[in-house]
Coordinates of C-alpha atoms in Angstrom, one line a residue:
Chain A
X39 CA 28.3 8.7 14.8
X40 CA 25.6 11.2 15.4
X41 CA 26.0 14.1 13.0
X42 CA 28.6 16.6 14.2
X43 CA 26.6 19.5 15.7
X44 CA 29.0 22.2 14.6
X45 CA 27.8 21.6 11.0
X46 CA 24.1 21.8 11.7
X47 CA 22.1 25.0 11.6
X48 CA 21.4 25.8 15.2
X49 CA 18.6 28.4 14.9
X50 CA 15.0 27.5 14.5
X51 CA 14.2 30.0 11.8
X52 CA 17.0 28.6 9.6
X53 CA 15.6 25.0 9.9
X54 CA 12.1 26.3 9.4
X55 CA 13.3 28.1 6.2
X56 CA 15.0 25.0 4.8
X57 CA 12.2 22.6 5.6
X58 CA 9.4 24.9 4.3
X59 CA 11.5 25.8 1.2
X60 CA 11.7 22.1 0.3
X61 CA 8.3 21.0 1.4
X62 CA 6.1 23.9 0.1
X63 CA 8.5 25.6 -2.4
X64 CA 9.6 22.3 -3.8
X65 CA 6.0 21.1 -4.3
X66 CA 5.1 24.3 -6.1
X67 CA 8.1 24.0 -8.5
X68 CA 7.2 20.4 -9.3
X69 CA 3.6 21.1 -10.0
X70 CA 4.1 24.2 -12.1
X71 CA 6.8 22.5 -14.1
X72 CA 4.5 19.6 -14.9
X73 CA 1.6 22.0 -15.6
X74 CA 3.8 23.7 -18.2
X75 CA 4.6 20.3 -19.6
X76 CA 0.9 19.5 -19.8
X77 CA 0.5 22.5 -22.2
X78 CA 3.2 21.3 -24.4
X79 CA 2.5 17.6 -24.8
X80 CA -0.6 15.4 -24.3
X81 CA -1.9 16.8 -21.0
X82 CA -3.0 13.4 -19.7
X83 CA 0.5 12.0 -20.1
X84 CA 2.0 14.9 -18.3
X85 CA -0.5 14.8 -15.4
X86 CA -0.1 11.1 -14.9
X87 CA 3.6 11.4 -15.0
X88 CA 3.3 14.1 -12.3
X89 CA 1.3 11.7 -10.3
X90 CA 4.2 9.3 -9.8
X91 CA 7.4 11.0 -10.9
X92 CA 6.3 14.1 -9.0
X93 CA 7.2 12.5 -5.7
X94 CA 10.7 11.7 -6.8
X95 CA 11.4 15.2 -8.1
X96 CA 9.8 16.7 -5.1
X97 CA 12.0 14.6 -2.9
X98 CA 15.1 16.0 -4.7
X99 CA 13.8 19.5 -4.2
X100 CA 13.4 18.8 -0.5
X101 CA 17.1 17.8 -0.2
X102 CA 18.5 20.8 -2.1
X103 CA 17.7 23.5 0.5
X104 CA 19.8 21.6 3.1
X105 CA 22.9 22.2 0.9
X106 CA 22.5 26.0 1.4
X107 CA 24.1 27.6 4.4
X108 CA 21.4 30.2 4.6
X109 CA 17.9 28.7 4.4
X110 CA 16.3 32.0 3.3
X111 CA 18.6 32.1 0.3
X112 CA 17.2 28.7 -0.6
X113 CA 13.7 30.3 -0.4
X114 CA 14.8 33.2 -2.6
X115 CA 16.1 30.9 -5.3
X116 CA 13.0 28.7 -5.1
X117 CA 10.7 31.8 -5.2
X118 CA 12.6 33.0 -8.3
X119 CA 12.1 29.6 -10.0
X120 CA 8.4 29.5 -9.0
X121 CA 7.9 33.0 -10.4
X122 CA 9.7 32.2 -13.6
X123 CA 7.8 29.0 -14.2
X124 CA 4.5 30.6 -13.2
X125 CA 5.1 33.4 -15.8
X126 CA 5.6 30.8 -18.5
X127 CA 2.5 28.9 -17.3
X128 CA 0.4 32.0 -17.3
X129 CA 1.6 32.8 -20.8
X130 CA 0.7 29.3 -22.0
X131 CA -2.7 29.3 -20.3
X132 CA -3.5 32.6 -22.1
X133 CA -2.3 31.6 -25.5
X134 CA -2.9 27.9 -25.8
X135 CA -5.3 26.6 -23.1
X136 CA -5.7 22.8 -22.8
X137 CA -9.0 21.6 -24.4
X138 CA -10.4 18.8 -22.4
X139 CA -12.2 17.3 -25.3
X140 CA -13.9 14.3 -23.7
X141 CA -15.9 16.5 -21.3
Chain B
X100 CA 30.8 16.0 -0.7
X101 CA 32.0 18.5 2.0
X102 CA 32.1 17.6 5.6
X103 CA 29.3 20.1 6.3
X104 CA 26.9 18.7 3.8
X105 CA 27.6 15.1 4.9
X106 CA 26.7 16.0 8.5
X107 CA 23.7 18.0 7.5
X108 CA 22.3 15.2 5.3
X109 CA 23.1 12.7 7.9
X110 CA 21.0 14.6 10.4
X111 CA 18.1 14.9 7.9
X112 CA 18.3 11.1 7.5
X113 CA 18.2 10.6 11.2
X114 CA 15.4 13.0 12.0
X115 CA 13.1 12.0 9.1
X116 CA 13.6 8.3 9.9
X117 CA 12.9 8.7 13.6
X118 CA 9.8 10.8 13.0
X119 CA 8.2 8.2 10.8
X120 CA 9.7 5.1 12.5
X121 CA 6.6 3.7 14.4
X122 CA 4.2 4.4 11.6
X123 CA 6.5 3.0 9.0
X124 CA 7.0 -0.2 11.0
X125 CA 3.2 -0.7 11.3
X126 CA 2.8 -0.1 7.5
X127 CA 5.5 -2.5 6.6
X128 CA 4.5 -5.2 9.1
X129 CA 0.8 -5.0 8.2
X130 CA 1.7 -4.6 4.6
X131 CA 3.9 -7.7 4.5
X132 CA 1.1 -9.8 5.9
X133 CA -1.3 -8.1 3.4
X134 CA 0.5 -9.9 0.5
X135 CA -1.6 -12.9 1.7
X136 CA -4.8 -10.8 2.1
X137 CA -6.8 -12.9 -0.3
X138 CA -5.6 -16.2 1.3
X139 CA -6.5 -14.9 4.7
X140 CA -10.0 -14.1 3.6
X141 CA -10.5 -17.4 1.9
X142 CA -9.1 -19.2 5.0
X143 CA -11.5 -17.2 7.2
X144 CA -14.5 -18.0 5.0
X145 CA -13.5 -21.5 4.2
X146 CA -13.9 -20.6 0.5
X147 CA -10.7 -21.6 -1.3
X148 CA -10.8 -20.9 -5.0
X149 CA -8.7 -22.1 -7.9
X150 CA -5.7 -19.9 -8.7
X151 CA -6.3 -17.4 -11.6
X152 CA -10.1 -18.1 -11.6
X153 CA -11.0 -14.4 -11.3
X154 CA -14.1 -13.3 -13.1
X155 CA -14.9 -17.0 -13.9
X156 CA -18.5 -16.5 -13.0
X157 CA -21.9 -16.8 -14.6
X158 CA -22.7 -13.2 -15.3
X159 CA -26.2 -13.8 -16.6
X160 CA -27.4 -15.4 -13.5
X161 CA -25.5 -13.0 -11.3
X162 CA -27.1 -10.0 -13.1
X163 CA -30.6 -11.5 -13.0
X164 CA -30.3 -12.0 -9.2
X165 CA -28.8 -8.5 -8.7
X166 CA -31.5 -6.9 -10.9
X167 CA -34.2 -8.7 -9.0
X168 CA -33.2 -7.0 -5.8
X169 CA -32.2 -3.5 -7.1
X170 CA -33.6 -1.2 -9.7
X171 CA -30.8 -1.0 -12.2
X172 CA -32.4 0.9 -15.0
X173 CA -30.5 4.0 -16.0
X174 CA -27.4 3.1 -14.1
X175 CA -23.9 2.1 -15.2
X176 CA -23.1 -1.2 -13.5
X177 CA -19.5 -2.3 -13.0
X178 CA -18.5 -5.9 -12.0
X179 CA -14.9 -6.4 -10.9
X180 CA -13.0 -9.0 -9.0
X181 CA -9.7 -7.4 -8.1
X182 CA -8.9 -10.0 -5.4
X183 CA -8.5 -13.8 -5.5
X184 CA -11.8 -14.6 -3.8
X185 CA -15.2 -16.0 -4.5
X186 CA -17.2 -12.8 -4.2
X187 CA -17.3 -10.2 -6.9
X188 CA -17.5 -6.4 -6.4
X189 CA -20.6 -4.8 -7.9
X190 CA -20.9 -1.0 -8.1
X191 CA -23.5 1.1 -9.9
X192 CA -23.7 4.8 -10.6
X193 CA -26.8 6.8 -9.8
X194 CA -29.5 6.4 -12.4
X195 CA -29.1 8.8 -15.3
X196 CA -32.9 8.9 -15.8
X197 CA -33.9 12.4 -14.6
X198 CA -37.3 11.1 -13.5
X199 CA -35.9 8.4 -11.3
X200 CA -36.9 8.4 -7.6
X201 CA -34.6 9.3 -4.8
X202 CA -33.5 5.7 -4.0
X203 CA -32.4 5.2 -7.6
X204 CA -30.3 8.4 -7.6
X205 CA -27.8 7.0 -5.1
X206 CA -24.8 4.9 -5.8
X207 CA -24.8 1.1 -5.1
X208 CA -21.9 -0.9 -3.8
X209 CA -21.9 -4.4 -2.5
X210 CA -20.2 -7.8 -2.8
X211 CA -22.1 -10.6 -4.6
X212 CA -21.4 -14.2 -4.0
X213 CA -21.9 -16.0 -7.4
X214 CA -22.3 -19.3 -5.6
X215 CA -25.1 -18.4 -3.2
X216 CA -26.4 -15.2 -4.9
X217 CA -26.2 -13.4 -1.6
X218 CA -25.3 -9.7 -1.5
X219 CA -23.1 -8.3 1.2
X220 CA -22.6 -4.7 2.2
X221 CA -19.0 -3.5 2.7
X222 CA -19.4 -4.0 6.5
X223 CA -21.0 -7.4 6.3
X224 CA -18.1 -8.4 4.0
X225 CA -15.4 -7.2 6.4
X226 CA -12.7 -9.7 7.2
X227 CA -9.4 -10.0 9.1
X228 CA -7.6 -10.0 5.8
X229 CA -9.3 -6.7 4.9
X230 CA -8.6 -5.3 8.4
X231 CA -4.8 -6.0 8.1
X232 CA -4.8 -4.7 4.6
X233 CA -6.5 -1.5 5.6
X234 CA -4.3 -1.1 8.7
X235 CA -1.3 -0.8 6.4
X236 CA -2.6 2.6 5.2
X237 CA -4.3 3.6 8.5
X238 CA -7.8 3.5 7.1
X239 CA -9.1 3.0 10.7
X240 CA -8.2 6.6 11.3
X241 CA -11.1 8.8 10.0
X242 CA -10.8 9.7 6.3
X243 CA -8.8 11.6 5.0
X244 CA -6.4 11.9 7.9
X245 CA -5.4 8.2 8.0
X246 CA -4.8 8.2 4.2
X247 CA -2.8 11.5 4.4
X248 CA -0.7 10.2 7.3
X249 CA 0.2 7.0 5.6
X250 CA 0.9 8.8 2.3
X251 CA 3.2 11.3 3.8
X252 CA 4.9 8.6 5.8
X253 CA 5.6 6.9 2.5
X254 CA 6.9 10.2 1.0
X255 CA 9.2 10.9 4.0
X256 CA 10.4 7.3 3.8
X257 CA 11.5 8.1 0.2
X258 CA 13.3 11.2 1.6
X259 CA 15.0 9.0 4.2
X260 CA 16.0 6.4 1.6
X261 CA 17.5 9.0 -0.7
X262 CA 19.4 10.9 2.0
X263 CA 20.5 7.6 3.5
X264 CA 22.0 6.5 0.1
X265 CA 23.8 9.9 -0.3
X266 CA 25.3 9.7 3.2
X267 CA 26.3 6.1 2.8
X268 CA 27.5 6.5 -0.8
X269 CA 31.3 6.5 -0.3
X270 CA 31.3 3.3 1.8
X271 CA 28.4 1.6 0.1
X272 CA 30.6 -1.2 -1.2
X273 CA 33.1 -1.6 1.6
X274 CA 30.6 -1.5 4.4
X275 CA 28.4 -4.1 2.7
X276 CA 31.0 -6.7 3.7
X277 CA 31.4 -5.5 7.2
X278 CA 29.7 -7.6 9.8
X279 CA 30.8 -7.5 13.5
X280 CA 28.3 -9.5 15.5
X281 CA 30.6 -9.7 18.5
X282 CA 31.4 -6.1 18.8
X283 CA 29.4 -3.6 20.8
X284 CA 25.7 -3.2 20.1
X285 CA 26.0 0.0 18.2
X286 CA 28.2 -1.5 15.5
X287 CA 26.0 -4.5 15.2
X288 CA 23.0 -2.3 14.5
X289 CA 24.9 -0.2 12.1
X290 CA 26.2 -3.1 10.1
X291 CA 22.8 -4.6 9.9
X292 CA 21.2 -1.3 9.0
X293 CA 23.5 -0.6 6.1
X294 CA 23.9 -4.1 4.8
X295 CA 20.2 -4.9 4.9
X296 CA 19.3 -1.4 3.8
X297 CA 21.4 -1.9 0.7
X298 CA 20.0 -5.3 -0.1
X299 CA 16.5 -4.0 0.3
X300 CA 17.1 -0.7 -1.5
X301 CA 15.3 -1.3 -4.8
X302 CA 12.4 -2.9 -2.9
X303 CA 12.1 -0.1 -0.5
X304 CA 12.4 2.6 -3.2
X305 CA 9.6 0.9 -5.2
X306 CA 7.4 0.8 -2.1
X307 CA 8.1 4.4 -1.0
X308 CA 7.2 5.7 -4.5
X309 CA 4.3 3.4 -5.3
X310 CA 2.9 3.7 -1.8
X311 CA 2.9 7.5 -1.9
X312 CA 1.4 7.5 -5.4
X313 CA -1.4 5.0 -4.7
X314 CA -2.6 6.8 -1.5
X315 CA -1.9 10.5 -2.0
X316 CA -1.1 10.7 -5.7
X317 CA -4.4 12.1 -6.7
X318 CA -5.4 13.9 -3.5
X319 CA -2.1 15.7 -2.9
X320 CA -0.1 15.7 -6.1
X321 CA -3.0 16.4 -8.4
X322 CA -4.9 18.8 -6.2
X323 CA -3.5 22.0 -7.7
X324 CA -4.1 20.5 -11.1
X325 CA -7.8 19.9 -10.2
X326 CA -8.4 23.5 -9.3
X327 CA -6.4 24.9 -12.3
X328 CA -7.5 22.7 -15.2
X329 CA -10.8 21.2 -14.0
X330 CA -12.4 24.0 -12.1
X331 CA -11.9 22.2 -8.8
X332 CA -14.1 19.3 -9.9
X333 CA -12.1 16.2 -9.2
X334 CA -14.8 13.9 -10.8
X335 CA -14.0 15.7 -14.0
X336 CA -10.3 15.1 -13.6
X337 CA -10.8 11.4 -12.8
X338 CA -13.0 11.0 -15.9
X339 CA -10.4 12.7 -18.0
X340 CA -7.6 10.5 -16.6
X341 CA -9.7 7.4 -16.6
X342 CA -8.9 4.3 -18.6
X343 CA -12.6 3.4 -19.0
X344 CA -14.3 3.5 -22.4
X345 CA -16.0 6.9 -22.8
X346 CA -19.7 7.2 -21.8
X347 CA -22.3 6.5 -24.4
X348 CA -25.1 9.1 -24.5
X349 CA -28.1 8.2 -22.5
X350 CA -31.2 8.3 -24.7
X351 CA -34.1 8.2 -22.2
X352 CA -35.7 5.4 -24.1
X353 CA -36.5 2.6 -21.7
X354 CA -35.8 -0.6 -23.5
X355 CA -34.9 -4.0 -22.1
X356 CA -32.5 -6.2 -23.9
X357 CA -31.9 -9.9 -23.1
X358 CA -28.1 -9.7 -23.3
X359 CA -26.0 -12.8 -23.0
X360 CA -23.1 -11.2 -21.1
X361 CA -21.4 -14.6 -20.7
X362 CA -21.1 -14.9 -24.4
X363 CA -19.8 -11.3 -24.9
X364 CA -17.2 -11.8 -22.2
X365 CA -16.1 -15.1 -23.9
X366 CA -16.0 -13.4 -27.2
X367 CA -13.8 -10.6 -25.8
X368 CA -11.4 -13.1 -24.3
X369 CA -11.1 -14.9 -27.5
X370 CA -10.3 -11.7 -29.4
X371 CA -6.6 -11.9 -28.3
X372 CA -4.4 -14.7 -27.1
X373 CA -3.6 -15.1 -23.4
X374 CA -6.0 -12.4 -22.0
X375 CA -8.5 -12.6 -19.2
X376 CA -11.5 -10.4 -18.4
X377 CA -10.8 -7.9 -15.7
X378 CA -13.9 -5.8 -15.6
X379 CA -17.4 -5.9 -17.1
X380 CA -19.4 -2.6 -17.4
X381 CA -23.0 -2.3 -18.4
X382 CA -23.6 1.3 -19.5
X383 CA -27.1 2.8 -19.5
X384 CA -28.8 -0.4 -18.2
X385 CA -32.3 -0.7 -19.5
X386 CA -32.0 2.1 -22.0
X387 CA -31.9 2.0 -25.8
X388 CA -28.3 3.1 -25.6
X389 CA -27.3 0.2 -23.4
X390 CA -23.7 -1.0 -24.0
X391 CA -21.7 -3.9 -22.6
X392 CA -18.0 -3.1 -22.2
X393 CA -15.5 -5.9 -21.4
X394 CA -12.0 -5.0 -20.2
X395 CA -9.3 -7.6 -20.7
X396 CA -5.7 -7.8 -19.5
X397 CA -2.9 -9.9 -20.8
X398 CA -1.7 -12.7 -18.5
X399 CA 1.5 -11.9 -16.6
X400 CA 3.8 -14.0 -18.8
X401 CA 2.4 -12.5 -22.0
X402 CA 2.8 -8.8 -21.2
X403 CA 3.5 -7.1 -17.9
X404 CA 1.0 -4.2 -18.4
X405 CA -1.8 -3.9 -20.8
X406 CA -5.5 -3.1 -21.2
X407 CA -7.7 -4.3 -24.0
X408 CA -11.3 -3.2 -24.3
X409 CA -14.3 -4.2 -26.4
X410 CA -17.6 -2.4 -26.3
X411 CA -20.8 -4.1 -27.6
X412 CA -24.0 -2.4 -28.5
X413 CA -26.7 -4.2 -26.5
X414 CA -29.4 -3.7 -29.2
X415 CA -27.5 -5.5 -32.0
X416 CA -24.5 -7.1 -30.3
X417 CA -22.2 -5.4 -32.7
X418 CA -18.7 -4.3 -31.7
X419 CA -18.6 -0.4 -31.6
X420 CA -15.2 0.0 -30.0
X421 CA -12.1 -2.1 -29.7
X422 CA -8.7 -1.6 -28.2
X423 CA -5.9 -4.1 -28.6
X424 CA -4.1 -4.8 -25.3
X425 CA -0.8 -5.7 -27.0
X426 CA -0.7 -2.7 -29.4
X427 CA -3.0 0.1 -28.2
X428 CA -2.6 0.2 -24.4
X429 CA -2.6 3.8 -23.4
X430 CA 0.1 5.4 -21.3
X431 CA -2.2 5.9 -18.4
X432 CA -3.4 2.3 -18.4
X433 CA 0.2 1.0 -18.5
X434 CA 1.4 3.3 -15.7
X435 CA -1.6 2.3 -13.6
X436 CA -0.9 -1.4 -14.2
X437 CA 2.8 -1.0 -13.4
X438 CA 2.2 0.9 -10.1
X439 CA -0.4 -1.6 -8.9
X440 CA 1.5 -4.7 -9.9
X441 CA 4.8 -3.5 -8.4
X442 CA 3.0 -2.6 -5.1
X443 CA 0.8 -5.7 -4.8
X444 CA 3.5 -8.1 -5.9
X445 CA 0.8 -10.2 -7.6
X446 CA 2.7 -11.0 -10.9
X447 CA 4.7 -14.0 -9.9
X448 CA 2.5 -16.3 -7.8
X449 CA 3.5 -17.5 -4.3
X450 CA 7.3 -17.6 -4.8
X451 CA 7.3 -13.8 -5.5
X452 CA 4.9 -13.2 -2.6
X453 CA 7.2 -15.0 -0.2
X454 CA 10.2 -13.1 -1.4
X455 CA 8.4 -9.8 -1.1
X456 CA 7.2 -10.8 2.3
X457 CA 10.8 -11.5 3.4
X458 CA 11.9 -8.2 2.0
X459 CA 9.0 -6.5 3.9
X460 CA 10.2 -8.0 7.1
X461 CA 13.8 -7.1 6.3
X462 CA 12.6 -3.5 6.0
X463 CA 10.9 -3.8 9.4
X464 CA 14.3 -4.8 10.7
X465 CA 16.1 -1.9 9.0
X466 CA 13.6 0.4 10.7
X467 CA 14.2 -1.1 14.1
X468 CA 18.0 -1.1 13.8
X469 CA 17.9 2.5 12.7
X470 CA 16.1 3.5 15.9
X471 CA 18.5 1.4 18.0
X472 CA 21.5 3.0 16.3
X473 CA 20.1 6.4 17.3
X474 CA 19.7 5.3 21.0
X475 CA 23.1 3.6 21.2
X476 CA 24.9 6.5 19.6
X477 CA 23.5 8.9 22.2
X478 CA 24.2 6.6 25.1
X479 CA 27.4 8.4 26.0
X480 CA 28.8 10.2 29.0
X481 CA 28.7 13.6 27.4
X482 CA 24.9 13.4 27.3
X483 CA 23.1 14.3 30.5
X484 CA 21.7 11.3 32.4
X485 CA 18.2 12.7 31.9
X486 CA 18.7 12.7 28.1
X487 CA 20.1 9.2 28.0
X488 CA 17.2 8.0 30.1
X489 CA 14.7 9.7 27.9
X490 CA 16.3 8.1 24.8
X491 CA 16.1 4.7 26.4
X492 CA 12.4 5.3 27.1
X493 CA 11.8 6.2 23.5
X494 CA 13.5 3.0 22.3
X495 CA 11.6 0.9 24.8
X496 CA 8.2 2.3 23.8
X497 CA 9.1 2.0 20.1
X498 CA 10.1 -1.6 20.5
X499 CA 7.1 -2.5 22.6
X500 CA 4.7 -1.1 20.0
X501 CA 6.5 -2.6 17.1
X502 CA 7.5 -6.1 18.3
X503 CA 4.1 -6.7 20.0
X504 CA 2.4 -6.6 16.6
X505 CA 3.6 -10.1 16.0
X506 CA 1.8 -11.8 19.0
X507 CA -1.2 -9.5 18.5
X508 CA -1.6 -10.5 14.9
X509 CA -1.3 -14.2 15.8
X510 CA -3.8 -13.7 18.6
X511 CA -6.3 -12.0 16.4
X512 CA -6.1 -14.8 13.8
X513 CA -6.9 -17.3 16.6
X514 CA -9.7 -15.2 18.0
X515 CA -11.3 -14.8 14.5
X516 CA -11.1 -18.5 13.8
X517 CA -12.5 -19.5 17.2
X518 CA -15.1 -16.9 17.9
X519 CA -16.2 -15.1 14.7
X520 CA -19.8 -15.8 13.7
X521 CA -20.3 -16.0 10.0
X522 CA -23.6 -14.3 10.3
X523 CA -22.4 -11.4 12.5
X524 CA -23.7 -8.2 10.8
X525 CA -20.8 -6.2 12.3
X526 CA -17.8 -8.5 12.1
X527 CA -15.4 -5.6 12.3
X528 CA -16.2 -5.0 16.0
X529 CA -14.7 -8.4 17.1
X530 CA -11.6 -7.9 15.0
X531 CA -11.1 -4.3 16.2
X532 CA -11.4 -5.3 19.8
X533 CA -9.2 -8.3 19.6
X534 CA -6.5 -6.5 17.7
X535 CA -6.4 -3.0 19.2
X536 CA -7.1 -3.9 22.9
X537 CA -4.4 -6.6 23.0
X538 CA -2.0 -4.4 21.1
X539 CA -2.6 -1.6 23.6
X540 CA -2.2 -3.9 26.7
X541 CA 1.0 -5.5 25.4
X542 CA 2.5 -2.2 24.4
X543 CA 1.9 -0.8 27.8
X544 CA 3.2 -3.9 29.6
X545 CA 6.4 -4.1 27.5
X546 CA 7.0 -0.3 27.8
X547 CA 6.6 -0.4 31.5
X548 CA 9.0 -3.3 31.8
X549 CA 11.4 -1.2 29.8
X550 CA 13.7 -4.1 29.0
X551 CA 14.4 -4.5 25.2
X552 CA 15.7 -8.0 25.7
X553 CA 12.6 -9.0 27.5
X554 CA 10.3 -7.4 24.9
X555 CA 12.0 -9.2 22.1
X556 CA 12.1 -12.5 23.8
X557 CA 8.5 -12.6 25.0
X558 CA 7.1 -11.1 21.8
X559 CA 8.7 -14.1 20.1
X560 CA 7.4 -16.6 22.6
X561 CA 3.8 -15.3 22.8
X562 CA 3.7 -14.8 19.0
X563 CA 4.9 -18.3 18.5
X564 CA 2.4 -19.8 20.9
X565 CA -0.6 -17.9 19.5
X566 CA 0.7 -18.8 16.0
X567 CA 0.6 -22.5 16.9
X568 CA -3.0 -22.1 17.9
X569 CA -4.0 -20.8 14.5
X570 CA -3.7 -24.0 12.4
X571 CA -5.1 -26.0 15.4
X572 CA -8.1 -23.7 15.8
X573 CA -8.8 -24.0 12.1
X574 CA -8.6 -27.8 12.2
X575 CA -10.8 -28.0 15.3
X576 CA -13.5 -25.5 14.1
X577 CA -13.7 -26.4 10.5
X578 CA -12.1 -29.8 10.2
X579 CA -9.7 -28.4 7.6
X580 CA -6.6 -29.8 9.1
X581 CA -3.4 -28.8 7.4
X582 CA -2.7 -32.2 5.9
X583 CA -6.3 -32.3 4.6
X584 CA -6.1 -28.9 2.9
X585 CA -2.7 -30.0 1.5
X586 CA -4.1 -33.2 0.0
X587 CA -7.2 -31.6 -1.3
X588 CA -5.1 -28.7 -2.8
X589 CA -7.2 -26.1 -1.0
X590 CA -4.1 -23.9 -1.5
X591 CA -5.2 -20.7 0.1
X592 CA -6.4 -22.3 3.4
X593 CA -3.2 -24.4 3.4
X594 CA -1.0 -21.3 2.9
X595 CA -2.3 -19.5 6.0
X596 CA -2.0 -22.5 8.2
X597 CA 1.5 -23.2 6.9
X598 CA 2.5 -19.6 7.3
X599 CA 1.7 -19.6 11.0
X600 CA 3.2 -23.0 11.6
X601 CA 6.5 -22.1 9.9
X602 CA 6.8 -18.7 11.6
X603 CA 5.9 -20.2 15.0
X604 CA 8.5 -22.9 14.7
X605 CA 11.2 -20.4 13.7
X606 CA 10.4 -17.9 16.4
X607 CA 10.2 -20.7 19.0
X608 CA 13.7 -21.9 17.9
X609 CA 15.0 -18.3 18.1
X610 CA 13.4 -18.0 21.6
X611 CA 15.3 -21.0 22.9
X612 CA 18.5 -19.8 21.3
X613 CA 18.3 -16.4 23.1
X614 CA 20.7 -16.3 26.1
X615 CA 19.8 -13.9 28.8
X616 CA 23.3 -12.9 29.9
X617 CA 25.2 -12.7 26.6
X618 CA 23.4 -9.6 25.4
X619 CA 25.6 -9.6 22.2
X620 CA 23.6 -12.6 20.9
X621 CA 20.4 -10.7 20.9
X622 CA 20.8 -8.7 17.7
X623 CA 21.8 -11.7 15.7
X624 CA 18.8 -13.6 17.0
X625 CA 16.5 -10.7 16.3
X626 CA 17.8 -10.5 12.8
X627 CA 17.5 -14.3 12.2
X628 CA 14.0 -14.2 13.4
X629 CA 13.0 -11.2 11.3
X630 CA 14.7 -12.6 8.3
X631 CA 12.9 -15.9 8.8
X632 CA 9.5 -14.4 9.5

């Protein structure tokens, strides 16, 4: 029953790449995505949704890198997504910053 | 799903599950008992209260007695009672008066007993119920490490659940009906793990998500948000995401109002049908801008989540703000209510708590069987003797730590009832010593014995014996014998005694049913015991 070893990535750096891609990269994708959402809809709704739904989405992003054969390719894809989302976020912050009225 | 992906995900399920196993077991065991946190506290203090009598206090007298001992002017005072117990929680912000002295510029927090008008600091108020409740998120480990640890354990539990479901997906129906108690140990553990894992799946998913949200939702998930949108000021963020009525401007005009808070609370409760007060806030106490804000919540059978608010101006008593719990509940307030109710299991009375408790113990069993599958699957000739031995050690230590929690908890209940002094200014020391020292000793003894059958059997026996002592000790010390509390309907005291009596009887029966030679019987018995407990 233990997983067949021939299918597992043997090297440390491959495992490292997959785990960090999911844990760090996945977290960054989730947070930037919801930050973009915060600029488009009521920011409090977006942020509070991030607080609970964020964990479920992050979990999905932690599983995806394991589907890749090469963990560094997973990182490359994740980095591309992060850069793309960050660019949108930067554009939104410059053009329509959130006004936190009650403060 | 390709063979490769199946094996890779299988491995992530195994590794993530193993890494968190001990911590997750402790969380679920302590957490399951925490469903009865309030009962345990009232049992310990001999202060049973009527069900659903929260915030049924005389606010006027309570405030007079609090104000007599503390300078409240310029502060926002919050009175809440989030637990089913006699004492209410009182917290106050630092005074907004810029000329206030140092003592008035610090926060206040204490528990107030409306019956005796005594105030208790957090430590004076500490109880066994609170201890077990806090153990389930590792609050005994210095902040923030304990919180972070338990939060990430919950998150990795979510990861293990999702990968487990993916791996198991194809056989999820067929394997559910497979039960081979007389086969070899590995298949027994596997059948139990998959069947009980599937039964408990919705429950476990809810707890993985809500657990992670409640403990690291703000500190981890929202930390980048804090720095990007709120200049790194988390107080600002909490204020923005708060459900409280916004702050009324402080006017720096000292003015004392004789406010009848009782009447205002009653008025707020009569505003809508089937609501109860959940929080009373006095903003800008002793200032011309003083306001009284009453939060109300719909009862569980009226609406699952909801928050109504009424703000009264102290000077005139007029309503300056009103929010209808049935029509105007904000998204944030609704989500908050959902998360807390789902996690606390406090929306269906004792029947729901008992079901949740059984599911919690089922989850404990899923964790144990998962670890045991791992050991049995690697107990093969292709593995080196050293490796097999090391695996056996891991399992023995894991089982020793996990299973000894049962006798240790029963022991601590007895110790607290027999030896805790109600006037002890540091009651946590006795509880810490009784729990952690006995846990350490038992874990070491069982690990050294390195016999899983022995660990299981004698955890059950000792847990059962200590469990029998609990209702006896309570009767002897306080005179609240179980039949008396039943007749007098002191429900919470009765629940704790009955809980220990029932679990002790069941585990004693299981103990006698265990047969030393027929090792195949062991898993069945463990399962029966855990299901029952």
